[in-house]
Coordinates of C-alpha atoms in Angstrom, one line a residue:
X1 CA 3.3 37.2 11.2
X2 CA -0.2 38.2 12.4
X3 CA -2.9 37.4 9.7
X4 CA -6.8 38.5 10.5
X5 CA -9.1 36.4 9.0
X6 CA -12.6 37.2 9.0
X7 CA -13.7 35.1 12.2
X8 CA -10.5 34.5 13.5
X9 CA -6.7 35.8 14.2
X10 CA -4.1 33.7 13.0
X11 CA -0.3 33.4 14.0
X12 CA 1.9 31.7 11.3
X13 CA 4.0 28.9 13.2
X14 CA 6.3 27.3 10.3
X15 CA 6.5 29.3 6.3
X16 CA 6.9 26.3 3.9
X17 CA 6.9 28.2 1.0
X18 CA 7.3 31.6 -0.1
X19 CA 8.0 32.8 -3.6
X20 CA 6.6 35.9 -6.1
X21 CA 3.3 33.8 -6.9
X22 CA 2.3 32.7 -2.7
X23 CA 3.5 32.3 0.5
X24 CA 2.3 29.0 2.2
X25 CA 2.6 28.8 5.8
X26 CA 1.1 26.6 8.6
X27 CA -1.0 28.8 11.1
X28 CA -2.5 28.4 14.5
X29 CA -5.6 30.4 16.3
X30 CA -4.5 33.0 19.0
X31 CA -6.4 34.3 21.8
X32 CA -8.8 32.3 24.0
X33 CA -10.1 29.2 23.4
X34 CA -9.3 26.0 22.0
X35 CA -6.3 26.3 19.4
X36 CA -6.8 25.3 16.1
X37 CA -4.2 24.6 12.7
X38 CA -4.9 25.9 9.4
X39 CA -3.0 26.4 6.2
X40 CA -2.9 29.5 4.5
X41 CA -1.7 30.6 1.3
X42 CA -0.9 34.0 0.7
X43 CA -1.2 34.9 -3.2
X44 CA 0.5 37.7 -4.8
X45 CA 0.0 37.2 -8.1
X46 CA -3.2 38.7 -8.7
X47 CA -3.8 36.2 -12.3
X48 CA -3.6 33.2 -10.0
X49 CA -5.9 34.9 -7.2
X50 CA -8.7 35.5 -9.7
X51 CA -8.2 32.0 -11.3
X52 CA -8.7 31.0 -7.4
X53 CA -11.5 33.0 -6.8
X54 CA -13.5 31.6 -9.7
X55 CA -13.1 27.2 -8.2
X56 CA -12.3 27.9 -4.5
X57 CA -14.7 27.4 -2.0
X58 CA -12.8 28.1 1.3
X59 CA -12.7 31.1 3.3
X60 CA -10.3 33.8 1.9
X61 CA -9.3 37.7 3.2
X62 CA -6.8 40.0 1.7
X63 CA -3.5 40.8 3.9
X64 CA -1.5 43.7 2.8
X65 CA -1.2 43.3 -0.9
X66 CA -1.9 39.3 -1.3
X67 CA -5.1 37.7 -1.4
X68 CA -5.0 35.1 1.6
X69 CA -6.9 31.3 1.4
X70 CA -7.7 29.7 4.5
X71 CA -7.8 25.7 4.6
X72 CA -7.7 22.8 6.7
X73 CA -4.5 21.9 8.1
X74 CA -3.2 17.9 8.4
X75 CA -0.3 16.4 9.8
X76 CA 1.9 15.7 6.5
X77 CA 2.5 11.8 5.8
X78 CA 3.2 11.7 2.4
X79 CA 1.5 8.5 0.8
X80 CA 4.9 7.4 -1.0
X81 CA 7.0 7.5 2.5
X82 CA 4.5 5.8 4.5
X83 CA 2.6 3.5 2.5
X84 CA 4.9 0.0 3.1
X85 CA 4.7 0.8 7.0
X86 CA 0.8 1.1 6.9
X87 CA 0.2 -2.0 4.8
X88 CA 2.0 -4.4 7.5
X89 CA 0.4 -2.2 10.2
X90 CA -2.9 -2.7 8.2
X91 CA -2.2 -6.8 7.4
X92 CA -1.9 -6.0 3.6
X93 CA -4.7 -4.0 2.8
X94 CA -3.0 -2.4 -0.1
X95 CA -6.0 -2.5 -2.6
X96 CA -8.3 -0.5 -0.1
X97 CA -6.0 2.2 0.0
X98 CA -5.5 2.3 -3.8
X99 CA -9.3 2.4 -4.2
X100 CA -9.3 4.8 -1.3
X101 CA -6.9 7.4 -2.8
X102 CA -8.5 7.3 -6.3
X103 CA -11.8 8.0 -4.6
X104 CA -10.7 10.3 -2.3
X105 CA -9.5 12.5 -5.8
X106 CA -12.8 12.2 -7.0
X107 CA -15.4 12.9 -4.8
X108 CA -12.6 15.8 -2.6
X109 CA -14.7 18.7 -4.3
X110 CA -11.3 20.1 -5.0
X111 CA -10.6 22.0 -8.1
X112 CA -8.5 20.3 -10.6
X113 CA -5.7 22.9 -10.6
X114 CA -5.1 22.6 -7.1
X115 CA -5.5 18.5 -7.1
X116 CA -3.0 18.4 -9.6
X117 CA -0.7 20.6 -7.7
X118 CA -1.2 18.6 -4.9
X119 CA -0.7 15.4 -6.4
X120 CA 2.5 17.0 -8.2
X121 CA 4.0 18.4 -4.6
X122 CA 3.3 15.4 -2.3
X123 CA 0.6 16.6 -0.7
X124 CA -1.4 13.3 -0.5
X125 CA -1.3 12.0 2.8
X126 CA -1.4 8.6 4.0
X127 CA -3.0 8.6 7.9
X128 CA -1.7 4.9 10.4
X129 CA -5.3 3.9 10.3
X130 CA -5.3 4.4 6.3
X131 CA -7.1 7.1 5.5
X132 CA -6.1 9.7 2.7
X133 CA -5.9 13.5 3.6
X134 CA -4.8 16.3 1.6
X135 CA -2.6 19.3 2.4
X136 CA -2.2 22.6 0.9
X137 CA 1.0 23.6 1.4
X138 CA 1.6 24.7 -2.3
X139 CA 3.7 26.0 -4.8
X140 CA 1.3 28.1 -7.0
X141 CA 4.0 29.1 -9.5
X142 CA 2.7 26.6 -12.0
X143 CA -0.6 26.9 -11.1
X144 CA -3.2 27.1 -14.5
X145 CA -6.9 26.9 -14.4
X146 CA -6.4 24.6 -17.8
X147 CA -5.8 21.4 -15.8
X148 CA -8.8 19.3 -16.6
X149 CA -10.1 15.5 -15.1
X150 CA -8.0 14.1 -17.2
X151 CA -4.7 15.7 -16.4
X152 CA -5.5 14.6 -12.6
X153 CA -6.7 11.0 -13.5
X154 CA -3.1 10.3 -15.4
X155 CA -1.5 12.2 -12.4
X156 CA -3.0 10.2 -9.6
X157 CA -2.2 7.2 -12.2
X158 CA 1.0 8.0 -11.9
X159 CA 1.3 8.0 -8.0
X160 CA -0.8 4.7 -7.8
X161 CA 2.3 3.1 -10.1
X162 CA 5.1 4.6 -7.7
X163 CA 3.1 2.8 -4.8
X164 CA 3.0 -0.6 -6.8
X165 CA 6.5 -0.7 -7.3
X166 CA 7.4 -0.3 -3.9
X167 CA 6.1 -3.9 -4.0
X168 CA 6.7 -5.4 -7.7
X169 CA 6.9 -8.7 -7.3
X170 CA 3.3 -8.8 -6.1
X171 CA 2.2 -6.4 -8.7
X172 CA 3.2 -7.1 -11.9
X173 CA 0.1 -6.9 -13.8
X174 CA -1.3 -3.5 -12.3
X175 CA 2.7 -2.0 -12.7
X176 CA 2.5 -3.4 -16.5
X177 CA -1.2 -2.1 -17.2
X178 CA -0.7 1.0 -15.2
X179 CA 2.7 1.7 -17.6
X180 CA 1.0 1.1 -21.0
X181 CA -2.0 3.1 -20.0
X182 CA 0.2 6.3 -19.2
X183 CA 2.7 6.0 -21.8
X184 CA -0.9 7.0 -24.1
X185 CA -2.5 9.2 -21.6
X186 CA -5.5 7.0 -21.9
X187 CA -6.9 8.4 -18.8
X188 CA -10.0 10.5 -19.0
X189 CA -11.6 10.5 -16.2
X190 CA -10.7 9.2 -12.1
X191 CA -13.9 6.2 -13.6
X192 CA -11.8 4.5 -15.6
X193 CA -8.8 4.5 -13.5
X194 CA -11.0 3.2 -11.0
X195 CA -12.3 0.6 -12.9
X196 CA -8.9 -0.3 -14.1
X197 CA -7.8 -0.6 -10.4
X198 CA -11.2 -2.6 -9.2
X199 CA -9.9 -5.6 -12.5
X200 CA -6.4 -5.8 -10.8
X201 CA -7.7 -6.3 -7.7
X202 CA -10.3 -9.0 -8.5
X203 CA -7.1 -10.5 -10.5
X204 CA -4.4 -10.6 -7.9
X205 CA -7.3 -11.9 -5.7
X206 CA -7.8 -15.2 -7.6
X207 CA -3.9 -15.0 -8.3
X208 CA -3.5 -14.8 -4.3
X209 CA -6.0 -18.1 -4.1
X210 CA -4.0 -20.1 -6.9
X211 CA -0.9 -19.2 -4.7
X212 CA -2.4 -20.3 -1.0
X213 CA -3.3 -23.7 -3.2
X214 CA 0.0 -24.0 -4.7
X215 CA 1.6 -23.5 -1.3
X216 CA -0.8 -26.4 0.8
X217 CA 0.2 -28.7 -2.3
X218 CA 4.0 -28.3 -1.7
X219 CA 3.6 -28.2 1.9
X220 CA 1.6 -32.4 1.2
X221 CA 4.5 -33.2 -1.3
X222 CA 6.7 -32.3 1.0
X223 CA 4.7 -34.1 4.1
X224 CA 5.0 -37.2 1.2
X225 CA 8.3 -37.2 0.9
X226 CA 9.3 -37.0 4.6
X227 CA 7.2 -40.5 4.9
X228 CA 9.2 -42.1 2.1
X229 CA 12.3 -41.1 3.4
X230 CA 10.7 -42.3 7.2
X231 CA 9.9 -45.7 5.4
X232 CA 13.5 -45.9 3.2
X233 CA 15.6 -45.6 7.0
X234 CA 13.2 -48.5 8.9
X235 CA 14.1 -50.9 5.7
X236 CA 17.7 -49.9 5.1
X237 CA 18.1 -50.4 9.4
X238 CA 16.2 -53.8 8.7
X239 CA 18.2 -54.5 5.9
X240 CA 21.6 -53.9 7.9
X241 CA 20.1 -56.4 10.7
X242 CA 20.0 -59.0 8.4
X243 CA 23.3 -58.7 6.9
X244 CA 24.6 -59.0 10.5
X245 CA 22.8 -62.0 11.4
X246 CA 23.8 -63.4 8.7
X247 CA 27.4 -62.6 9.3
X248 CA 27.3 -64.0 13.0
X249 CA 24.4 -66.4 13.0
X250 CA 24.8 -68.1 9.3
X251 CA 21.6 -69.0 7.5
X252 CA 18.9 -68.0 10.2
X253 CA 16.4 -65.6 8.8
X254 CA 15.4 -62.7 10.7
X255 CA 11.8 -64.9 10.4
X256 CA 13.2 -67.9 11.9
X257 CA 14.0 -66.1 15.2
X258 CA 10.8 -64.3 15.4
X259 CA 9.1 -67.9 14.7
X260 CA 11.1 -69.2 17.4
X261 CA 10.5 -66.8 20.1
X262 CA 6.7 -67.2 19.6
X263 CA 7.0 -71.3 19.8
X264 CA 8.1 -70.9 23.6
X265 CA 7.4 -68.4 25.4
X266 CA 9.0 -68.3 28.8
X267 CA 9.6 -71.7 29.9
X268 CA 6.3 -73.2 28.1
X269 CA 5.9 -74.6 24.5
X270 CA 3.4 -72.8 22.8
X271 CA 3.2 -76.7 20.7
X272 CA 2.5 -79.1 23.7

């Protein structure tokens, strides 16, 4: 399918979706020059187009009887798939990318219909170096211009929980604050769920500290211990010594020899 934008021509490469409300499909420039990847959503229900129309700032042309939306295009790594493998690659850096994907929702300039659909349909994408990107490959069918900052806060609240319990023995205060806050839909705004986020942080920080000082004090008990049981083997070999000089030699103290071999030494008294 050929699609003529205003400034460009596009070829679809790969239709992800296509249903009575859109058609989203993964397109590429043709002709000369450098070649270039955009999505585009085709929208044939013309209530959705005009909802569009009224929040969306992208480029848009009509094609046959569908209103078409041109956007970016980025590679899809959804957030949830690839979020353990980027916080070894990134040496735990888990509360940047929490912080990241909450501001990332806030300041995107998107409209809140298509955040939420986004954040709905795994379209948050987690980049290697940690980055968050958002795709629009979209189902439109529940698409309603009545999803407000709030709707998307609790959303995004959501995803942020799914990511903590991927790791829930390290997070059991954000997964147990996280769970009461959405169980009330307390959110109103991405603010507070940032704020919420920035408090467990700063708390699994100190927590992190207690645990690096719990571990050194373990690793001295245990440095401890290895010297008694050191100390307990030289006195029970001692102790064994003595039993067998007592057995072969009679009364002589382990003393009395050491005494003796410092009277003479060699063939000279040390007493002349």
């Amino acid at each position: 399918m050929i699609l003529n934008a205003k400034s460009r021509q596009l070829s679809c490469i790969q239709e992800v979706c296509n249903n009575e409300t859109n058609t989203a499909c993964v397109c590429k420039t043709v002709g000369g020059g450098i070649t270039a990847y955009y999505t585009v959503l085709l929208v044939k229900n013309r209530t959705v187009a005009r909802e569009m129309l009224k929040t969306n700032e992208y480029e848009c042309f009509s094609h046959q009887d569908s209103l078409c939306f041109l956007f970016p295009y980025s590679e899809p790594r959804t957030i949830t798939r690839y979020y353990l493998s980027v916080v070894e690659h990134r040496c735990g850096n888990r509360e940047k990318i929490w912080k990241d994907l909450v501001v990332s929702c806030m300041t995107s300039g998107i409209a809140w219909p298509l955040l939420y659909l986004m954040l709905n349909q795994e379209q948050v994408s987690l980049a290697g170096d940690g980055s968050i990107h958002f795709g629009y490959l979209l189902n439109l069918k529940e698409y309603t211009g009545e999803i407000t900052e709030a709707m998307c806060a609790n959303r995004c609240a959501k995803l942020l929980l799914e990511l903590l319990r991927q790791e829930q023995r390290q997070h059991d205060l954000g997964i147990s604050l996280l769970t009461a806050k959405l169980s009330k839909g307390c959110y109103q705004s991405f603010l507070e769920l940032l704020s919420d986020i920035q408090m467990v942080t700063v708390i699994g920080q100190k927590e992190s500290v207690k645990a690096k000082l719990r571990r050194q004090v373990e690793k001295r008990k245990d440095k401890a211990f290895r010297v008694l049981v050191g100390i307990s083997v030289v006195l029970a070999v001692l102790v064994v010594i003595m039993l067998l000089m007592k057995l072969f030699l009679g009364d002589v103290s382990l003393f009395d020899i050491f005494r003796q071999s410092i009277k003479e030494i060699g063939t000279e008294s040390l007493l002349q």
